[in-house]
Tab-separated table of C-alpha atoms and ligand atoms in Angstrom:
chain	number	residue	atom	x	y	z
N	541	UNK	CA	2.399	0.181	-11.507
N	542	UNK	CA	1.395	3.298	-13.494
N	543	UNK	CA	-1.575	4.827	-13.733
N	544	UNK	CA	-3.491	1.900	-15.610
N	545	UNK	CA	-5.989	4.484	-17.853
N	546	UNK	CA	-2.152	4.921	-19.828
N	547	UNK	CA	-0.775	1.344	-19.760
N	548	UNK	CA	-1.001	-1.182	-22.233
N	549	UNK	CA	-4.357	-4.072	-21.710
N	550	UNK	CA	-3.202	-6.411	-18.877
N	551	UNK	CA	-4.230	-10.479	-17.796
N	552	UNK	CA	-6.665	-10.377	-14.687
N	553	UNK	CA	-3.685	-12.053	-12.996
N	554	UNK	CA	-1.451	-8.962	-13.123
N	555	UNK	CA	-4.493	-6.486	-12.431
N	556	UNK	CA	-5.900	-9.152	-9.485
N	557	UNK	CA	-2.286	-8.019	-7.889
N	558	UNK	CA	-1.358	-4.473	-8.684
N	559	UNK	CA	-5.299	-2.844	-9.073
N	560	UNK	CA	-6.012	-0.168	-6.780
N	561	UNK	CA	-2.690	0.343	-5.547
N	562	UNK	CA	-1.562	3.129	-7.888
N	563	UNK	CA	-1.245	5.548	-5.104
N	564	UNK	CA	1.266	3.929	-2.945
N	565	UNK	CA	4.348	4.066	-4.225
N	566	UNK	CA	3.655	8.144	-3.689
N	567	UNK	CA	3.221	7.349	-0.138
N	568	UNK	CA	6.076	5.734	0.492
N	569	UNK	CA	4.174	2.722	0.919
N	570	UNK	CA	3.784	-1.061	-0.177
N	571	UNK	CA	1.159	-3.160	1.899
N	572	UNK	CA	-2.479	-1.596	1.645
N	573	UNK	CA	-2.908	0.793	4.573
N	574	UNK	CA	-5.851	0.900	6.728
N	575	UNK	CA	-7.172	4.254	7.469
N	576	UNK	CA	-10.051	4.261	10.394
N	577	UNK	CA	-10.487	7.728	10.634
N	578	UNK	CA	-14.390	8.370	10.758
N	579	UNK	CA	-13.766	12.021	10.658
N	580	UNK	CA	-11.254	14.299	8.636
N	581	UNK	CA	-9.773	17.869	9.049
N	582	UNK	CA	-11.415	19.710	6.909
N	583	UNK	CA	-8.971	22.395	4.816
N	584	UNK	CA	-11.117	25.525	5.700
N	585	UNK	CA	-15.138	25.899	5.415
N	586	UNK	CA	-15.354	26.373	1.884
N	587	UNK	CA	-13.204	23.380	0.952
N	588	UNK	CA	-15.053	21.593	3.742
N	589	UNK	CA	-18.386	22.606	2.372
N	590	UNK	CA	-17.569	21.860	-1.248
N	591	UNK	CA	-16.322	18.474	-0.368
N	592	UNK	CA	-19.127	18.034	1.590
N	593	UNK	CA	-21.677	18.583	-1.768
N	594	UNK	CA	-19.436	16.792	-3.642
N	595	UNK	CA	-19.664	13.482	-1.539
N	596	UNK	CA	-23.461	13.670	-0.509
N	597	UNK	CA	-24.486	14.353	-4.058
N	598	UNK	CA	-22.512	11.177	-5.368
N	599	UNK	CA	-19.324	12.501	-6.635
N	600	UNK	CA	-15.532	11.422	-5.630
N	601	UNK	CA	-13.385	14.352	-3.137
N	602	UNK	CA	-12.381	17.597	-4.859
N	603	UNK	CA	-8.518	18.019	-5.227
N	604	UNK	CA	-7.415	19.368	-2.144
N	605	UNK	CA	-10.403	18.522	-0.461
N	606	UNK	CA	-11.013	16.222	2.419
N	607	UNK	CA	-13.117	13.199	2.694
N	608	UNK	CA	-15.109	15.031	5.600
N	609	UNK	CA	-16.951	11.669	7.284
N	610	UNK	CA	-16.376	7.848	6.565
N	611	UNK	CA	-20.316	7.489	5.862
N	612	UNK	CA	-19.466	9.276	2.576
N	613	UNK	CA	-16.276	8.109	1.564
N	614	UNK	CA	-12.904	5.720	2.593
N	615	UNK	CA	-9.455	6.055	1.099
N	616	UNK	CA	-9.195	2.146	2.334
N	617	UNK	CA	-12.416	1.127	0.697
N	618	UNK	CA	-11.838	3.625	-2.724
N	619	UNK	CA	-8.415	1.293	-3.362
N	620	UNK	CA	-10.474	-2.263	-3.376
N	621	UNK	CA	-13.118	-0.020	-5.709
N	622	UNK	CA	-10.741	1.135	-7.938
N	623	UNK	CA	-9.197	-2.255	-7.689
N	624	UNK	CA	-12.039	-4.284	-8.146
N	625	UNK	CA	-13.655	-1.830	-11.218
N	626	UNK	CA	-10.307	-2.906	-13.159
N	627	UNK	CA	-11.102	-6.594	-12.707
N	628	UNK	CA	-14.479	-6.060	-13.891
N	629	UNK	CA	-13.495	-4.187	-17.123
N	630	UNK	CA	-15.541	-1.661	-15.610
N	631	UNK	CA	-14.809	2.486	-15.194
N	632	UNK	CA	-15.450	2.537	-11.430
N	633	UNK	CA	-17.571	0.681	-8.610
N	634	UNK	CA	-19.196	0.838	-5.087
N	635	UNK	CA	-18.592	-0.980	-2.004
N	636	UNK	CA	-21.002	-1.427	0.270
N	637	UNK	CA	-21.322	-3.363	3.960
N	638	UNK	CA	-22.555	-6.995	2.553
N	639	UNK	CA	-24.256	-8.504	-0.776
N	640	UNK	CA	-27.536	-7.472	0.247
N	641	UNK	CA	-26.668	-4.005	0.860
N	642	UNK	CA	-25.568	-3.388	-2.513
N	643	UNK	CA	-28.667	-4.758	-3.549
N	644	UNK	CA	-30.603	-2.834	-1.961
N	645	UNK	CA	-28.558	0.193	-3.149
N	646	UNK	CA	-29.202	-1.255	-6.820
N	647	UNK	CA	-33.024	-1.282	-6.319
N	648	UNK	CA	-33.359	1.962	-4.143
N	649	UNK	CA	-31.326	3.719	-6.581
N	650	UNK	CA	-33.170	2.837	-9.789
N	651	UNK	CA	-36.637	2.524	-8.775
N	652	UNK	CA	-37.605	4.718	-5.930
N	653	UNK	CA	-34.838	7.430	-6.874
N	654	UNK	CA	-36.061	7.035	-10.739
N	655	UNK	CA	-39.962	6.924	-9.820
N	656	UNK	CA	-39.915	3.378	-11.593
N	657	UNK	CA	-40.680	1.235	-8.905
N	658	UNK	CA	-41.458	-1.966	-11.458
N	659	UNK	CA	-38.331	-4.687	-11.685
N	660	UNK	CA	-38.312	-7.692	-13.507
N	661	UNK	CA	-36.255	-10.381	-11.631
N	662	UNK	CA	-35.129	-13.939	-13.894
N	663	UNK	CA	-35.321	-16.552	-11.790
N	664	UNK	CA	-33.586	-19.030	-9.870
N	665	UNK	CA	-31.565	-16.346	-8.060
N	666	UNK	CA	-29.894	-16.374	-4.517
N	667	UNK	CA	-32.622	-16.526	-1.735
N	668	UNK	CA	-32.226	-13.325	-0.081
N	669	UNK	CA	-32.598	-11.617	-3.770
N	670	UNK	CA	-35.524	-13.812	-4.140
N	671	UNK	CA	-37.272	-12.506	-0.771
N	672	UNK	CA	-36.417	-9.088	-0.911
N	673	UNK	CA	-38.450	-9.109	-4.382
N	674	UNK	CA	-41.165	-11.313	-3.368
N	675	UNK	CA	-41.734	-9.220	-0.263
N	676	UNK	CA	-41.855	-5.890	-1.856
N	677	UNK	CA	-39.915	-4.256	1.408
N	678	UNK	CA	-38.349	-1.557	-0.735
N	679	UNK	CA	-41.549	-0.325	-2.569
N	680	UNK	CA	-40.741	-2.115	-5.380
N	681	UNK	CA	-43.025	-4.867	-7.691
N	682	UNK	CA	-41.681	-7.515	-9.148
N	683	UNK	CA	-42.242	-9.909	-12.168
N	684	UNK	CA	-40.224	-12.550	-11.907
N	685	UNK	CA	-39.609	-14.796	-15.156
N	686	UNK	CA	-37.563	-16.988	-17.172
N	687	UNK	CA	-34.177	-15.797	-18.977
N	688	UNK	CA	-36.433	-15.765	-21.936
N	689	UNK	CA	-39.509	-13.723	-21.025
N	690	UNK	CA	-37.694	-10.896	-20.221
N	691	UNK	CA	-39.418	-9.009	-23.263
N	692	UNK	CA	-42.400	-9.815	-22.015
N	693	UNK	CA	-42.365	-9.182	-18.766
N	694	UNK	CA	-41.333	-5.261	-19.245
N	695	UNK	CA	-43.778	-2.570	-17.748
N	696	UNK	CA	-43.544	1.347	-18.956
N	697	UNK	CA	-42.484	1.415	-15.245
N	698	UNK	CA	-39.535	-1.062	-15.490
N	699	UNK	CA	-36.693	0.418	-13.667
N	700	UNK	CA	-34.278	-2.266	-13.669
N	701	UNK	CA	-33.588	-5.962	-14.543
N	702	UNK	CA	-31.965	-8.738	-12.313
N	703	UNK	CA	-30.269	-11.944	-13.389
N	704	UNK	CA	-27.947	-14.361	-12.014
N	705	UNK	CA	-25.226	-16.209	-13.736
N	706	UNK	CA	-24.141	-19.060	-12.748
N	707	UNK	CA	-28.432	-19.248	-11.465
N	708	UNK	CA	-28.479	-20.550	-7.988
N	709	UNK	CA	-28.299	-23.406	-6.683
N	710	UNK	CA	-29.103	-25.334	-10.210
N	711	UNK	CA	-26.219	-23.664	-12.227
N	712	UNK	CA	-27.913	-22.765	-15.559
N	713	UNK	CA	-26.109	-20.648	-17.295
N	714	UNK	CA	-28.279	-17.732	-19.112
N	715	UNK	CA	-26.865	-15.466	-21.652
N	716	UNK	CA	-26.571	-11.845	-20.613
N	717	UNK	CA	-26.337	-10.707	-23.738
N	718	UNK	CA	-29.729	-12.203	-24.420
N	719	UNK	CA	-31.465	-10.439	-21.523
N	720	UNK	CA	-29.711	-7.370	-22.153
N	721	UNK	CA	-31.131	-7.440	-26.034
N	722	UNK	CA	-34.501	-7.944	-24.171
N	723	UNK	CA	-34.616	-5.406	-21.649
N	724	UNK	CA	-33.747	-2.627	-24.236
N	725	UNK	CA	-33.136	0.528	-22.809
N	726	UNK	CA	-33.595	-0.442	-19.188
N	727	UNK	CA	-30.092	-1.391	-17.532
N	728	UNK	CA	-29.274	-4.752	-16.526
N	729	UNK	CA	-27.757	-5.668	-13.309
N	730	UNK	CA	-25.764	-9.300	-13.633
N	731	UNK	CA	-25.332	-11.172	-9.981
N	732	UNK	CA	-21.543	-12.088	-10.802
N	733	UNK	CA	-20.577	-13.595	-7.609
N	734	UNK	CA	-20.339	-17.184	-8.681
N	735	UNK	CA	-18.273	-16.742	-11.746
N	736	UNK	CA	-16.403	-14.340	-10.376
N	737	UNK	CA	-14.240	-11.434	-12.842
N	738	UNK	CA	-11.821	-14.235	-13.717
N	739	UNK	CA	-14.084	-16.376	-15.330
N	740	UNK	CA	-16.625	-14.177	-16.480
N	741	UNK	CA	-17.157	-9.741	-16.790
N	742	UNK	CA	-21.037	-9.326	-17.487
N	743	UNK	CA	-19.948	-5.557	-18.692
N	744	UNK	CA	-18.455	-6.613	-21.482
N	745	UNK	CA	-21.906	-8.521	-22.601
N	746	UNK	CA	-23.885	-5.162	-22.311
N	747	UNK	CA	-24.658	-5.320	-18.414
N	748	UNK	CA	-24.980	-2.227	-16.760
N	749	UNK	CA	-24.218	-3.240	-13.328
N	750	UNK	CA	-22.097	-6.329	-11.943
N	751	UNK	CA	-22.611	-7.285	-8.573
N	752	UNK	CA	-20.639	-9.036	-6.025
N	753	UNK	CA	-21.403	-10.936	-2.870
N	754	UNK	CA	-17.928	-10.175	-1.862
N	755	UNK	CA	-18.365	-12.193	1.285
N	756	UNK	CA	-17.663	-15.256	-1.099
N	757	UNK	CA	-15.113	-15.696	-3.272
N	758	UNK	CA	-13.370	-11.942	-3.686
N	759	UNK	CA	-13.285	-12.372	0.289
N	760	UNK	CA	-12.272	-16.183	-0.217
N	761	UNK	CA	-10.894	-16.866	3.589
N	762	UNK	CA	-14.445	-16.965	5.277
N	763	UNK	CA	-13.716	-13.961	7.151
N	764	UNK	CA	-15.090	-10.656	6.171
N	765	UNK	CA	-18.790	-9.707	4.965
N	766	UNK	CA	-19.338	-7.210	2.034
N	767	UNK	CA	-20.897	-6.394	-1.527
N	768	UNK	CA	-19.500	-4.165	-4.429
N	769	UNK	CA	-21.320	-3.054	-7.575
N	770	UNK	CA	-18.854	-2.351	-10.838
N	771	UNK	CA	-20.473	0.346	-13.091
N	772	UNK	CA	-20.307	3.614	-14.662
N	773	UNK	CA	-18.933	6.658	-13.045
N	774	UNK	CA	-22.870	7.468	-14.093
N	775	UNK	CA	-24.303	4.619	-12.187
N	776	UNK	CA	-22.138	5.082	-9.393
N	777	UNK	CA	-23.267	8.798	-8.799
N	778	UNK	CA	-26.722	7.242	-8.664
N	779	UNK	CA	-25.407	4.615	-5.549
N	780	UNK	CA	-23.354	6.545	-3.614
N	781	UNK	CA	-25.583	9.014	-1.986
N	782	UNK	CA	-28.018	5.886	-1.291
N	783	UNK	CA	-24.933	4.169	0.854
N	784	UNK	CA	-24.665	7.658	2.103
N	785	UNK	CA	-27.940	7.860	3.447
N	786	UNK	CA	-28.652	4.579	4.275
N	787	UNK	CA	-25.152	4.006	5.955
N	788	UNK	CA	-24.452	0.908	3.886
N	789	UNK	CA	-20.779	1.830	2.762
N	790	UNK	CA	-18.269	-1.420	3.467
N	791	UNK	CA	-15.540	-1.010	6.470
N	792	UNK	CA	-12.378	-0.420	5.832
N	793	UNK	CA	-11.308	-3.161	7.897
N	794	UNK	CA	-13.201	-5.489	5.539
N	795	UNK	CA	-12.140	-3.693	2.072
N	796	UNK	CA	-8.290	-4.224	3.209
N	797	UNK	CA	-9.347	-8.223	3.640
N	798	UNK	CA	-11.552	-8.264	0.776
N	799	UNK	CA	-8.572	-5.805	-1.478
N	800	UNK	CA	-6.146	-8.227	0.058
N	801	UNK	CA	-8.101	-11.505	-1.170
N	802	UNK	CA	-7.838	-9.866	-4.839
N	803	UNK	CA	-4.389	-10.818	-5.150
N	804	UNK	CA	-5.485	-14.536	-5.020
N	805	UNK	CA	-8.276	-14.242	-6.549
N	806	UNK	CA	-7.133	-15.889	-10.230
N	807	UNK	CA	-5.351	-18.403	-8.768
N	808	UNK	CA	-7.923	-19.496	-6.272
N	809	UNK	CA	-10.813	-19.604	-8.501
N	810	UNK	CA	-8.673	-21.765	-11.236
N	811	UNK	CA	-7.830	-24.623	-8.326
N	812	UNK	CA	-11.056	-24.770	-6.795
N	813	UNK	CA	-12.344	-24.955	-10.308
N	814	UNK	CA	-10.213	-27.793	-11.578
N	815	UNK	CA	-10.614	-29.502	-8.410
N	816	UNK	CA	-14.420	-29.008	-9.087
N	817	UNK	CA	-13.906	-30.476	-12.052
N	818	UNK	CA	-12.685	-33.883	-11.018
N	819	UNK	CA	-15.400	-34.211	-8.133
N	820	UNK	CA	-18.604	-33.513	-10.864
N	821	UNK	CA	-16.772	-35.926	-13.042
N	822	UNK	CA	-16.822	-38.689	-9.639
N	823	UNK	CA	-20.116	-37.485	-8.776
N	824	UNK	CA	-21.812	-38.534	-12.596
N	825	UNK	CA	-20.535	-42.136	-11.714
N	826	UNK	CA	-22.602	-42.428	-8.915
N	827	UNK	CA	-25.396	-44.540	-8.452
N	828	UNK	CA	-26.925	-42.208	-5.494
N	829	UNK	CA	-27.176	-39.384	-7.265
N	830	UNK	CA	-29.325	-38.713	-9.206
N	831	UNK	CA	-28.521	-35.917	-11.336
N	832	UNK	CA	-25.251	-33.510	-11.093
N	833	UNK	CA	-25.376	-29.417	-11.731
N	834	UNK	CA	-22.465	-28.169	-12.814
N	835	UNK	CA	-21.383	-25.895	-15.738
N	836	UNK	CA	-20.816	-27.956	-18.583
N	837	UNK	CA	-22.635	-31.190	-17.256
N	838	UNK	CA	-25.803	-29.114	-17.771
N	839	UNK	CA	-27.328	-28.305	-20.933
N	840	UNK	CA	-26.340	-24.595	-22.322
N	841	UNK	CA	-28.399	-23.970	-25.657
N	842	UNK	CA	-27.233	-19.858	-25.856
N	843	UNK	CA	-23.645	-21.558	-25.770
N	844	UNK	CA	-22.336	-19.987	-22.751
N	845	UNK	CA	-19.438	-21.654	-21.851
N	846	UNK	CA	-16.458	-21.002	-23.475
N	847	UNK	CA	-17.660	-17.703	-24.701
N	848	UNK	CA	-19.427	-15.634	-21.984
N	849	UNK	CA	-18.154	-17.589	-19.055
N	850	UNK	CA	-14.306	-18.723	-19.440
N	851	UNK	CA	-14.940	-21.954	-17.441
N	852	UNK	CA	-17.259	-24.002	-15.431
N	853	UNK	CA	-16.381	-22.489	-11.556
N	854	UNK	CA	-16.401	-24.302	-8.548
N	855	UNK	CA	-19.579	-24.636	-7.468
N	856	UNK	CA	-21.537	-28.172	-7.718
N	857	UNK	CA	-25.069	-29.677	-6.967
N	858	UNK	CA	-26.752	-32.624	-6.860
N	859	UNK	CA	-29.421	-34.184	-6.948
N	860	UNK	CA	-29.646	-37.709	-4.711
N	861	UNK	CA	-32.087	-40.249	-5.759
N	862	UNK	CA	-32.757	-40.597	-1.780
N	863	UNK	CA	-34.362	-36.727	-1.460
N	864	UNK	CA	-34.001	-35.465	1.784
N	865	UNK	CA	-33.072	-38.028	4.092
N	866	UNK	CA	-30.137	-38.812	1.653
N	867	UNK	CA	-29.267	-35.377	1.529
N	868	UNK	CA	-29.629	-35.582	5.497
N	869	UNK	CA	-27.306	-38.460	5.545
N	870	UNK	CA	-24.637	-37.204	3.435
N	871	UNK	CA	-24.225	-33.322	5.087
N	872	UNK	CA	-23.998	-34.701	8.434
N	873	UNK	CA	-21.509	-37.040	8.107
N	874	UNK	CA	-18.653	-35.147	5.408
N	875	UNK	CA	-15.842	-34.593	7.978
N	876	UNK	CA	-13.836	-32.667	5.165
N	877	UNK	CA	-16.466	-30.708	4.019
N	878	UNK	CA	-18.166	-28.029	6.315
N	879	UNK	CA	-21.814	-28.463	6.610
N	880	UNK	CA	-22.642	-24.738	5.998
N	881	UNK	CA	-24.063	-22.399	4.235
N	882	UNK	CA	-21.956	-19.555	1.981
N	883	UNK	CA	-19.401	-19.890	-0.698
N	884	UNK	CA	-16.351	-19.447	-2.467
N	885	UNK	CA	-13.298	-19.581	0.362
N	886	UNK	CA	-10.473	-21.806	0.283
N	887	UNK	CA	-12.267	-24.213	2.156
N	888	UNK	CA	-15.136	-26.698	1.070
N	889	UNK	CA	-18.618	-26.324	1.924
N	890	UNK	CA	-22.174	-28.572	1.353
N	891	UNK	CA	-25.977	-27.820	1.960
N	892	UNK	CA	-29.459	-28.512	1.542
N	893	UNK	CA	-30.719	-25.156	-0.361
N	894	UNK	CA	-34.255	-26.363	0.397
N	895	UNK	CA	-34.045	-25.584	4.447
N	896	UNK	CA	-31.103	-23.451	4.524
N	897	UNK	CA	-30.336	-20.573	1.751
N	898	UNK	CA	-33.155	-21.062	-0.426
N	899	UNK	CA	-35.284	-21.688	2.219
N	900	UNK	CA	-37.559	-18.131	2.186
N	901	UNK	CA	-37.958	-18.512	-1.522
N	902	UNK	CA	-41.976	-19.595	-2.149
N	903	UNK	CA	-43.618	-22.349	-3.817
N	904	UNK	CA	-42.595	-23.764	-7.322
N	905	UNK	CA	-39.393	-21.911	-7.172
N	906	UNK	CA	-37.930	-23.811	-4.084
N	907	UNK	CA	-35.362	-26.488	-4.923
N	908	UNK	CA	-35.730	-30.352	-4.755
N	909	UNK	CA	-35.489	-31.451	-1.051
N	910	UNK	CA	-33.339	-33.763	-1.847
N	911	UNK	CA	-30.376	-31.253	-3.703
N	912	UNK	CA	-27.515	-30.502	-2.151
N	913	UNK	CA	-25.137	-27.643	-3.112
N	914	UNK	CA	-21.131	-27.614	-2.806
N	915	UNK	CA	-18.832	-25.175	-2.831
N	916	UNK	CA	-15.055	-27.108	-3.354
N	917	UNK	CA	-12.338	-25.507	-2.121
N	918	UNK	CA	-8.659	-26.311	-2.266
N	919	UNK	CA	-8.089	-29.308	-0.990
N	920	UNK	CA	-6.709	-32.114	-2.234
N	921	UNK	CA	-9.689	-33.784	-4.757
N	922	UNK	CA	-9.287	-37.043	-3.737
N	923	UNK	CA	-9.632	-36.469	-0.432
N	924	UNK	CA	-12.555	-34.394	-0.940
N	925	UNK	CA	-13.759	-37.628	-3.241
N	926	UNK	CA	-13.410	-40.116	-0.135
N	927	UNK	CA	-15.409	-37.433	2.056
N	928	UNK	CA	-18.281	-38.015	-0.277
N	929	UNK	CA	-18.279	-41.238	-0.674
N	930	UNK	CA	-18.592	-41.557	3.049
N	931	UNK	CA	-21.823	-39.889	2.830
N	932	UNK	CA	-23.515	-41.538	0.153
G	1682	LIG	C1	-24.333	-14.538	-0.598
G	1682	LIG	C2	-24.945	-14.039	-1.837
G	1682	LIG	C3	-25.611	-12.802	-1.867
G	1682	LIG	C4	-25.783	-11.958	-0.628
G	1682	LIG	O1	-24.557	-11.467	-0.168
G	1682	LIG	P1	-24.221	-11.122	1.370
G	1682	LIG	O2	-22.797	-10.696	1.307
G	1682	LIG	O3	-24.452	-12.375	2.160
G	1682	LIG	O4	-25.149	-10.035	1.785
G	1682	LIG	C5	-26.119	-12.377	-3.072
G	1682	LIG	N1	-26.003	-13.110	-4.202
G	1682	LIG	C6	-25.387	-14.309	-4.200
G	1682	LIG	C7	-25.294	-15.085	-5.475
G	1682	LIG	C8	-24.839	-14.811	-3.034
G	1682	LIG	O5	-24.237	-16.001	-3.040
């Protein structure tokens, strides 16, 4: 493929397989190579020292330059970025080690680095987001509100403002062009790892940031940890000397898996969303549960679906009119389904957000004991079907 900046607008299913890998054909190459190098030769000291600058002050390598230490910058990891920026309609991104890392990049880089140490967080979002906020570890305070109190809950010292769509574990779907309207000037970072780029680019709605949990579905095989942030070239000068410093840049290892998993990405996401599809539809039958989550089951006054988000994903919870010990019952004895925490691979996983990944998350905002989260995979539905009904 050609340089994409001077080819015509392609479908995320052409992008999800030829992003990032303008460069090869140059090199003689086709597969993705892996370069582990955590040094490189460095042209002569000026060239050395100029790259150098360039790298710890946030910028890309000069022409000719070198990329000096793997702490700053990846040739391996800068083809999933470059991939990954295209899928999010977005002019570059940033990969970092996991979810969380790019996270804390986010908040380090426009609070403490900005002097604006106030962020206003909508809630539900994943647990870990949730603590990190609540426990202030990065300097930072936090007002955590309601998609619609955003307004409201901006401070002279707001530096940023965090939302999640799909929300987790309930599923409500919250318009990010709503929340962008309502933070104004301050920029907007959109939690995008349940809708994934295929279904849904929060840049196009006015976000400033989208970020990944890459570990879930961008990985999609279970088998590699790491977090990305699509942005600005702007923005990203802002993040990179932060995963500099703090050491938080992805492996390459892991950006060759997670670069790799882009290729499938379309094509996963539509089957595990179809077959999500059928197993909501079972679940609303059922006289055990007592209420189903799921994109399109749930009510969506900004009108979401369809518009903002392309379709409903793959991720499901429920509610069972037992509480707990039904939701005890029913994730210990799925033999399909992996009792487990995490997301978004090719294989289907169910549990209790209460003890497990919502579990540091305090007081009112803790889930129902008794709801239970899925994430289908691609199985056969039926099958999955049967497993449940097993368990209820
Ligand atoms: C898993 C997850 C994270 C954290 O990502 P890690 O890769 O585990 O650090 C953040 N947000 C959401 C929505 C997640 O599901």
């Amino acid at each position: 493929m050609n340089d994409p900046k001077n080819d015509l607008p392609m479908s995320v299913d052409t992008l999800a397989v030829h992003a990032g890998r303008e460069d090869l054909t140059a090199l003689g190459l086709h597969a993705l190579p892996i370069d582990l190098s955590t040094t490189n030769p460095l042209p002569d000291i000026e060239k050395g020292g100029d790259s150098y600058e360039a790298l710890a002050t946030g910028g890309t390598p000069p022409e000719n330059g070198s990329n000096v230490y793997a702490r700053l910058w990846n040739p391996t990891v800068a083809r999933f970025e470059a991939g990954l920026a295209q899928l999010e309609h977005a002019e570059t991104a940033v990969a970092f080690a996991s979810g969380m890392a790019a996270l804390t990049a986010a908040l380090l880089a426009f609070t403490a680095s900005t002097g604006k140490r106030h962020v206003v967080a909508v809630r539900p979002l994943y647990g870990g987001t949730d603590h990190l906020l609540a426990t202030g570890l990065l300097g930072t305070e936090v007002t955590f509100c309601n998609p619609d109190e955003v307004t409201g809950a901006l401070r002279e010292d707001t530096g940023l403002v965090l939302m999640e769509t799909p929300a987790n574990p309930t599923l409500e779907l919250v318009s990010i062009a709503d929340v962008v309207a309502q933070a104004g000037t301050v920029p907007v970072l959109v939690d995008n790892t349940f809708a994934t780029p295929v279904l849904q680019n929060p840049l196009d709605h006015g976000a400033a940031l989208a970020m990944h949990s890459a570990t879930k579905y961008l990985g999609g095989h279970g088998d590699v940890i790491g977090g990305v942030i699509a942005c600005s070239e702007q923005h990203a000068e802002m993040l990179r000397p932060i995963r500099a410093i703090t050491g938080a840049i992805l492996h390459p290892l892991a950006a060759y898996l997670l670069h790799r998993g882009l290729t499938t990405l379309p094509l996963r996401v539509r089957a595990q969303q179809d077959n999500a599809r059928k197993v909501a539809e079972w679940l609303s039958t059922q006289d055990a549960v007592e209420q189903v989550y799921f994109p399109g089951m749930n009510e969506d006054p900004a009108g979401v679906l369809g518009t903002q988000m392309a379709g409903p994903g793959a991720m499901i919870s429920i509610r069972l009119k037992g509480g707990y010990a039904a939701a005890e019952k029913l994730t210990t004895s799925v033999q399909i389904f992996t009792h487990a925490v995490s997301l978004g691979g090719v294989d289907s996983l169910i549990e209790n957000p209460a003890a497990l990944t919502h579990r540091p998350v305090a007081g009112d905002a803790k889930p129902d004991a008794g709801l239970v989260r899925m994430s289908i995979g691609l199985e056969s539905p039926e099958d999955l079907i049967a497993d449940l009904a097993r368990g209820l």
